[in-house]
mmCIF file of C-alpha atoms in Angstrom:
data_model
loop_
_atom_site.group_PDB
_atom_site.id
_atom_site.type_symbol
_atom_site.label_atom_id
_atom_site.label_comp_id
_atom_site.label_asym_id
_atom_site.label_seq_id
_atom_site.Cartn_x
_atom_site.Cartn_y
_atom_site.Cartn_z
ATOM 1 C CA MET A 269 1.809 10.519 15.049
ATOM 2 C CA ARG A 270 3.778 10.856 11.826
ATOM 3 C CA SER A 271 2.248 10.287 8.423
ATOM 4 C CA ILE A 272 2.281 11.690 4.917
ATOM 5 C CA ASN A 273 -0.077 14.112 3.249
ATOM 6 C CA LEU A 274 -1.384 11.292 1.090
ATOM 7 C CA ALA A 275 -4.287 13.101 -0.555
ATOM 8 C CA GLY A 276 -1.990 15.942 -1.586
ATOM 9 C CA PHE A 277 0.677 13.546 -2.822
ATOM 10 C CA LEU A 278 -1.780 11.605 -4.958
ATOM 11 C CA PHE A 279 -3.049 14.867 -6.417
ATOM 12 C CA MET A 280 0.514 15.881 -7.331
ATOM 13 C CA ALA A 281 1.170 12.476 -8.873
ATOM 14 C CA ALA A 282 -2.043 12.635 -10.885
ATOM 15 C CA CYS A 283 -0.903 16.002 -12.254
ATOM 16 C CA GLY A 284 2.459 14.554 -13.263
ATOM 17 C CA GLY A 285 4.478 15.624 -10.220
ATOM 18 C CA SER A 286 7.544 13.663 -9.225
ATOM 19 C CA GLY A 287 7.970 11.570 -6.108
ATOM 20 C CA GLY A 288 10.800 10.006 -4.151
ATOM 21 C CA ASP A 289 12.024 9.968 -0.610
ATOM 22 C CA ASP A 290 11.455 13.704 -0.340
ATOM 23 C CA TYR A 291 7.710 13.377 -0.949
ATOM 24 C CA ALA A 292 6.894 13.219 2.766
ATOM 25 C CA ALA A 293 5.350 16.199 4.474
ATOM 26 C CA PRO A 294 3.949 16.483 7.985
ATOM 27 C CA VAL A 295 0.181 16.371 8.094
ATOM 28 C CA PRO A 296 -1.244 19.414 9.884
ATOM 29 C CA ALA A 297 -2.677 18.551 13.275
ATOM 30 C CA ALA A 298 -6.170 19.472 12.074
ATOM 31 C CA ILE A 299 -6.044 16.782 9.362
ATOM 32 C CA ASP A 300 -6.794 13.198 10.348
ATOM 33 C CA PRO A 301 -4.306 11.048 8.376
ATOM 34 C CA PHE A 302 -6.754 8.143 8.353
ATOM 35 C CA ALA A 303 -9.449 10.377 6.862
ATOM 36 C CA ALA A 304 -6.929 11.593 4.267
ATOM 37 C CA PHE A 305 -6.086 7.978 3.441
ATOM 38 C CA ALA A 306 -9.775 7.092 3.040
ATOM 39 C CA SER A 307 -10.290 10.106 0.778
ATOM 40 C CA ALA A 308 -7.298 9.174 -1.391
ATOM 41 C CA TYR A 309 -8.586 5.602 -1.663
ATOM 42 C CA ARG A 310 -12.012 6.804 -2.799
ATOM 43 C CA GLN A 311 -10.472 9.164 -5.359
ATOM 44 C CA ALA A 312 -8.348 6.393 -6.861
ATOM 45 C CA ASP A 313 -11.250 3.931 -6.869
ATOM 46 C CA ALA A 314 -13.400 6.446 -8.773
ATOM 47 C CA LEU A 315 -10.980 6.552 -11.726
ATOM 48 C CA PRO A 316 -11.509 4.369 -14.819
ATOM 49 C CA PHE A 317 -9.457 1.200 -15.108
ATOM 50 C CA THR A 318 -6.206 1.561 -17.030
ATOM 51 C CA PRO A 319 -6.345 0.146 -20.584
ATOM 52 C CA GLU A 320 -4.080 -2.858 -21.116
ATOM 53 C CA VAL A 321 -2.165 -1.217 -23.967
ATOM 54 C CA GLN A 322 -1.086 1.681 -21.732
ATOM 55 C CA LEU A 323 0.368 -0.688 -19.136
ATOM 56 C CA VAL A 324 2.262 -2.702 -21.754
ATOM 57 C CA ASP A 325 3.717 0.509 -23.196
ATOM 58 C CA LEU A 326 4.628 1.709 -19.705
ATOM 59 C CA GLY A 327 6.894 -1.285 -19.088
ATOM 60 C CA SER A 328 7.438 -0.679 -15.370
ATOM 61 C CA ALA A 329 6.633 1.991 -12.807
ATOM 62 C CA GLN A 330 7.461 3.141 -9.293
ATOM 63 C CA TYR A 331 4.589 3.638 -6.838
ATOM 64 C CA LEU A 332 4.361 5.375 -3.495
ATOM 65 C CA GLY A 333 1.528 5.651 -0.985
ATOM 66 C CA GLU A 334 0.224 4.064 2.189
ATOM 67 C CA MET A 335 -1.119 0.809 3.571
ATOM 68 C CA ARG A 336 -3.596 0.740 6.443
ATOM 69 C CA ILE A 337 -3.705 -2.358 8.628
ATOM 70 C CA ASP A 338 -5.629 -2.951 11.857
ATOM 71 C CA LEU A 339 -3.324 -4.884 14.168
ATOM 72 C CA PRO A 340 -4.251 -6.688 17.396
ATOM 73 C CA LEU A 341 -0.932 -6.192 19.181
ATOM 74 C CA VAL A 342 -2.341 -7.728 22.366
ATOM 75 C CA SER A 343 -4.168 -11.058 22.135
ATOM 76 C CA GLY A 344 -7.878 -10.598 22.735
ATOM 77 C CA ALA A 345 -7.712 -6.800 22.517
ATOM 78 C CA ASP A 346 -9.361 -4.673 19.847
ATOM 79 C CA PRO A 347 -7.174 -4.057 16.778
ATOM 80 C CA GLU A 348 -5.364 -0.729 16.525
ATOM 81 C CA PRO A 349 -5.205 1.091 13.157
ATOM 82 C CA TYR A 350 -1.793 1.814 11.645
ATOM 83 C CA LEU A 351 -0.695 3.551 8.466
ATOM 84 C CA GLY A 352 2.580 2.564 6.820
ATOM 85 C CA ARG A 353 4.522 4.016 3.905
ATOM 86 C CA MET A 354 4.225 1.706 0.894
ATOM 87 C CA ARG A 355 6.790 1.739 -1.902
ATOM 88 C CA MET A 356 6.426 -0.583 -4.868
ATOM 89 C CA GLU A 357 7.997 -1.226 -8.254
ATOM 90 C CA VAL A 358 5.713 -2.974 -10.728
ATOM 91 C CA ALA A 359 6.726 -4.457 -14.085
ATOM 92 C CA PHE A 360 3.982 -4.814 -16.693
ATOM 93 C CA ASP A 361 6.140 -6.632 -19.246
ATOM 94 C CA GLY A 362 5.504 -10.218 -18.178
ATOM 95 C CA SER A 363 8.550 -10.484 -15.901
ATOM 96 C CA ALA A 364 8.768 -13.577 -13.711
ATOM 97 C CA ASP A 365 9.003 -11.492 -10.522
ATOM 98 C CA PRO A 366 7.042 -8.338 -11.379
ATOM 99 C CA ILE A 367 6.425 -6.751 -7.961
ATOM 100 C CA SER A 368 8.890 -5.680 -5.288
ATOM 101 C CA GLY A 369 8.920 -3.106 -2.524
ATOM 102 C CA THR A 370 8.557 -2.389 1.169
ATOM 103 C CA ILE A 371 6.060 -1.137 3.740
ATOM 104 C CA ASP A 372 7.492 0.695 6.741
ATOM 105 C CA ARG A 373 7.142 3.754 9.008
ATOM 106 C CA PHE A 374 3.951 2.430 10.591
ATOM 107 C CA ALA A 375 2.210 4.910 12.877
ATOM 108 C CA GLY A 376 -1.154 5.122 14.596
ATOM 109 C CA PRO A 377 -2.974 6.566 17.601
ATOM 110 C CA ALA A 378 -1.282 3.959 19.812
ATOM 111 C CA GLY A 379 2.218 4.999 18.678
ATOM 112 C CA ASP A 380 4.813 4.018 16.088
ATOM 113 C CA LEU A 381 5.998 0.593 14.973
ATOM 114 C CA ALA A 382 9.603 0.100 13.887
ATOM 115 C CA GLY A 383 10.604 -2.411 11.242
ATOM 116 C CA ARG A 384 9.783 -3.201 7.647
ATOM 117 C CA LEU A 385 7.591 -5.554 5.645
ATOM 118 C CA ASN A 386 8.967 -6.818 2.327
ATOM 119 C CA ILE A 387 6.724 -7.304 -0.695
ATOM 120 C CA LYS A 388 7.287 -10.564 -2.576
ATOM 121 C CA GLU A 389 5.799 -13.196 -4.901
ATOM 122 C CA GLY A 390 3.720 -10.791 -6.935
ATOM 123 C CA PHE A 391 1.566 -11.391 -9.979
ATOM 124 C CA VAL A 392 0.303 -8.824 -12.496
ATOM 125 C CA ASP A 393 -2.844 -9.706 -14.447
ATOM 126 C CA ILE A 394 -3.460 -7.569 -17.525
ATOM 127 C CA SER A 395 -5.546 -8.731 -20.462
ATOM 128 C CA SER A 396 -6.439 -7.393 -23.891
ATOM 129 C CA ASN A 397 -10.048 -8.269 -23.046
ATOM 130 C CA PRO A 398 -11.654 -4.946 -22.006
ATOM 131 C CA ARG A 399 -14.048 -6.836 -19.738
ATOM 132 C CA ILE A 400 -11.163 -7.998 -17.528
ATOM 133 C CA ASP A 401 -9.919 -5.276 -15.204
ATOM 134 C CA PRO A 402 -6.126 -4.950 -14.743
ATOM 135 C CA ARG A 403 -5.041 -6.008 -11.281
ATOM 136 C CA LEU A 404 -2.147 -7.312 -9.243
ATOM 137 C CA ASP A 405 -1.572 -9.581 -6.259
ATOM 138 C CA ALA A 406 1.396 -9.933 -3.924
ATOM 139 C CA GLU A 407 2.433 -11.117 -0.482
ATOM 140 C CA PHE A 408 4.373 -9.363 2.272
ATOM 141 C CA GLU A 409 6.252 -10.440 5.376
ATOM 142 C CA GLY A 410 8.585 -9.064 8.000
ATOM 143 C CA ALA A 411 8.928 -8.051 11.626
ATOM 144 C CA LEU A 412 7.601 -4.982 13.432
ATOM 145 C CA THR A 413 8.586 -3.897 16.923
ATOM 146 C CA LYS A 414 7.157 -1.658 19.600
ATOM 147 C CA GLY A 415 9.502 -1.192 22.511
ATOM 148 C CA SER A 416 10.705 -4.636 23.546
ATOM 149 C CA GLU A 417 7.840 -6.419 21.785
ATOM 150 C CA ARG A 418 8.461 -8.079 18.418
ATOM 151 C CA TYR A 419 5.724 -9.094 15.990
ATOM 152 C CA GLU A 420 6.092 -11.366 12.976
ATOM 153 C CA VAL A 421 3.721 -10.079 10.317
ATOM 154 C CA ASN A 422 2.687 -11.556 6.993
ATOM 155 C CA GLY A 423 -0.214 -11.263 4.608
ATOM 156 C CA ALA A 424 -1.239 -10.532 1.042
ATOM 157 C CA PHE A 425 -2.921 -7.821 -0.962
ATOM 158 C CA PHE A 426 -4.673 -7.390 -4.284
ATOM 159 C CA GLY A 427 -5.451 -4.196 -6.117
ATOM 160 C CA ASP A 428 -6.946 -2.760 -9.272
ATOM 161 C CA ILE A 429 -4.994 -0.425 -11.559
ATOM 162 C CA PHE A 430 -6.656 2.904 -12.275
ATOM 163 C CA GLY A 431 -6.219 6.047 -14.343
ATOM 164 C CA GLU A 432 -4.142 7.077 -17.321
ATOM 165 C CA ASP A 433 -0.873 5.130 -17.613
ATOM 166 C CA GLY A 434 -1.581 3.171 -14.422
ATOM 167 C CA ARG A 435 -1.657 6.318 -12.321
ATOM 168 C CA ASN A 436 -3.047 4.665 -9.161
ATOM 169 C CA ILE A 437 -3.350 1.212 -7.618
ATOM 170 C CA ALA A 438 -5.804 0.625 -4.777
ATOM 171 C CA GLY A 439 -7.040 -2.516 -3.092
ATOM 172 C CA LEU A 440 -7.389 -4.679 -0.009
ATOM 173 C CA VAL A 441 -5.119 -6.509 2.416
ATOM 174 C CA TYR A 442 -6.265 -10.035 3.284
ATOM 175 C CA GLY A 443 -5.101 -13.177 5.054
ATOM 176 C CA GLY A 444 -2.865 -11.242 7.418
ATOM 177 C CA THR A 445 -1.407 -12.865 10.533
ATOM 178 C CA ILE A 446 0.501 -11.252 13.384
ATOM 179 C CA ALA A 447 2.438 -13.544 15.715
ATOM 180 C CA ARG A 448 3.921 -12.791 19.133
ATOM 181 C CA ASP A 449 5.498 -15.452 21.301
ATOM 182 C CA ALA A 450 3.260 -18.529 20.949
ATOM 183 C CA GLU A 451 0.125 -16.566 20.017
ATOM 184 C CA SER A 452 -1.158 -15.241 16.719
ATOM 185 C CA ASP A 453 -4.108 -13.242 15.404
ATOM 186 C CA VAL A 454 -5.466 -12.241 12.020
ATOM 187 C CA PHE A 455 -5.853 -8.806 10.463
ATOM 188 C CA ASP A 456 -6.890 -7.092 7.259
ATOM 189 C CA GLY A 457 -6.598 -3.655 5.715
ATOM 190 C CA SER A 458 -6.327 -1.655 2.495
ATOM 191 C CA PHE A 459 -3.810 0.347 0.465
ATOM 192 C CA VAL A 460 -3.531 3.054 -2.164
ATOM 193 C CA VAL A 461 -0.430 4.114 -4.091
ATOM 194 C CA ALA A 462 0.358 6.585 -6.874
ATOM 195 C CA HIS A 463 2.719 6.378 -9.842
ATOM 196 C CA THR A 464 5.765 8.563 -9.108
ATOM 197 C CA ASP A 465 7.685 8.420 -12.412
#
């Protein structure tokens, strides 16, 4: 199973390290990538919310991390967990289309999934009211394949923005549907990404 050393990557990003396509590193066999994902999520969620003024000054930012979704590839069967690479660009300047990106390279105990999900129709909610936490919402859709099987996947996610200068975004996947032939099922999940600029 391929994955990224997410906890290590988020640590590097929090210390000001750079990201990009060369961020990926094989996870040692002794490290459970799902446990690393859960740890990275908890670390991000423990940070203070980003002040609104920092996000406005930031303008826009590139983010990189992972999304976990639990997919029922076979109707009636238990969902299988998958981790996918999540890349996002977020504009904090009031742009009409502030969020774009992709989720791909899905892998899990049951094998890999080819294909890509595209992030679309995003909304960034930042307020000068300190009682309102900064957050974002977006949808995603696309097709994933495993062997000869093709799955149409769509859903949405929302997340809170944490840390200095919007260092991390973490949140939940909801309203997901996976369709195959004439059948469909629902799924959910979570995600955590780090600022790479």
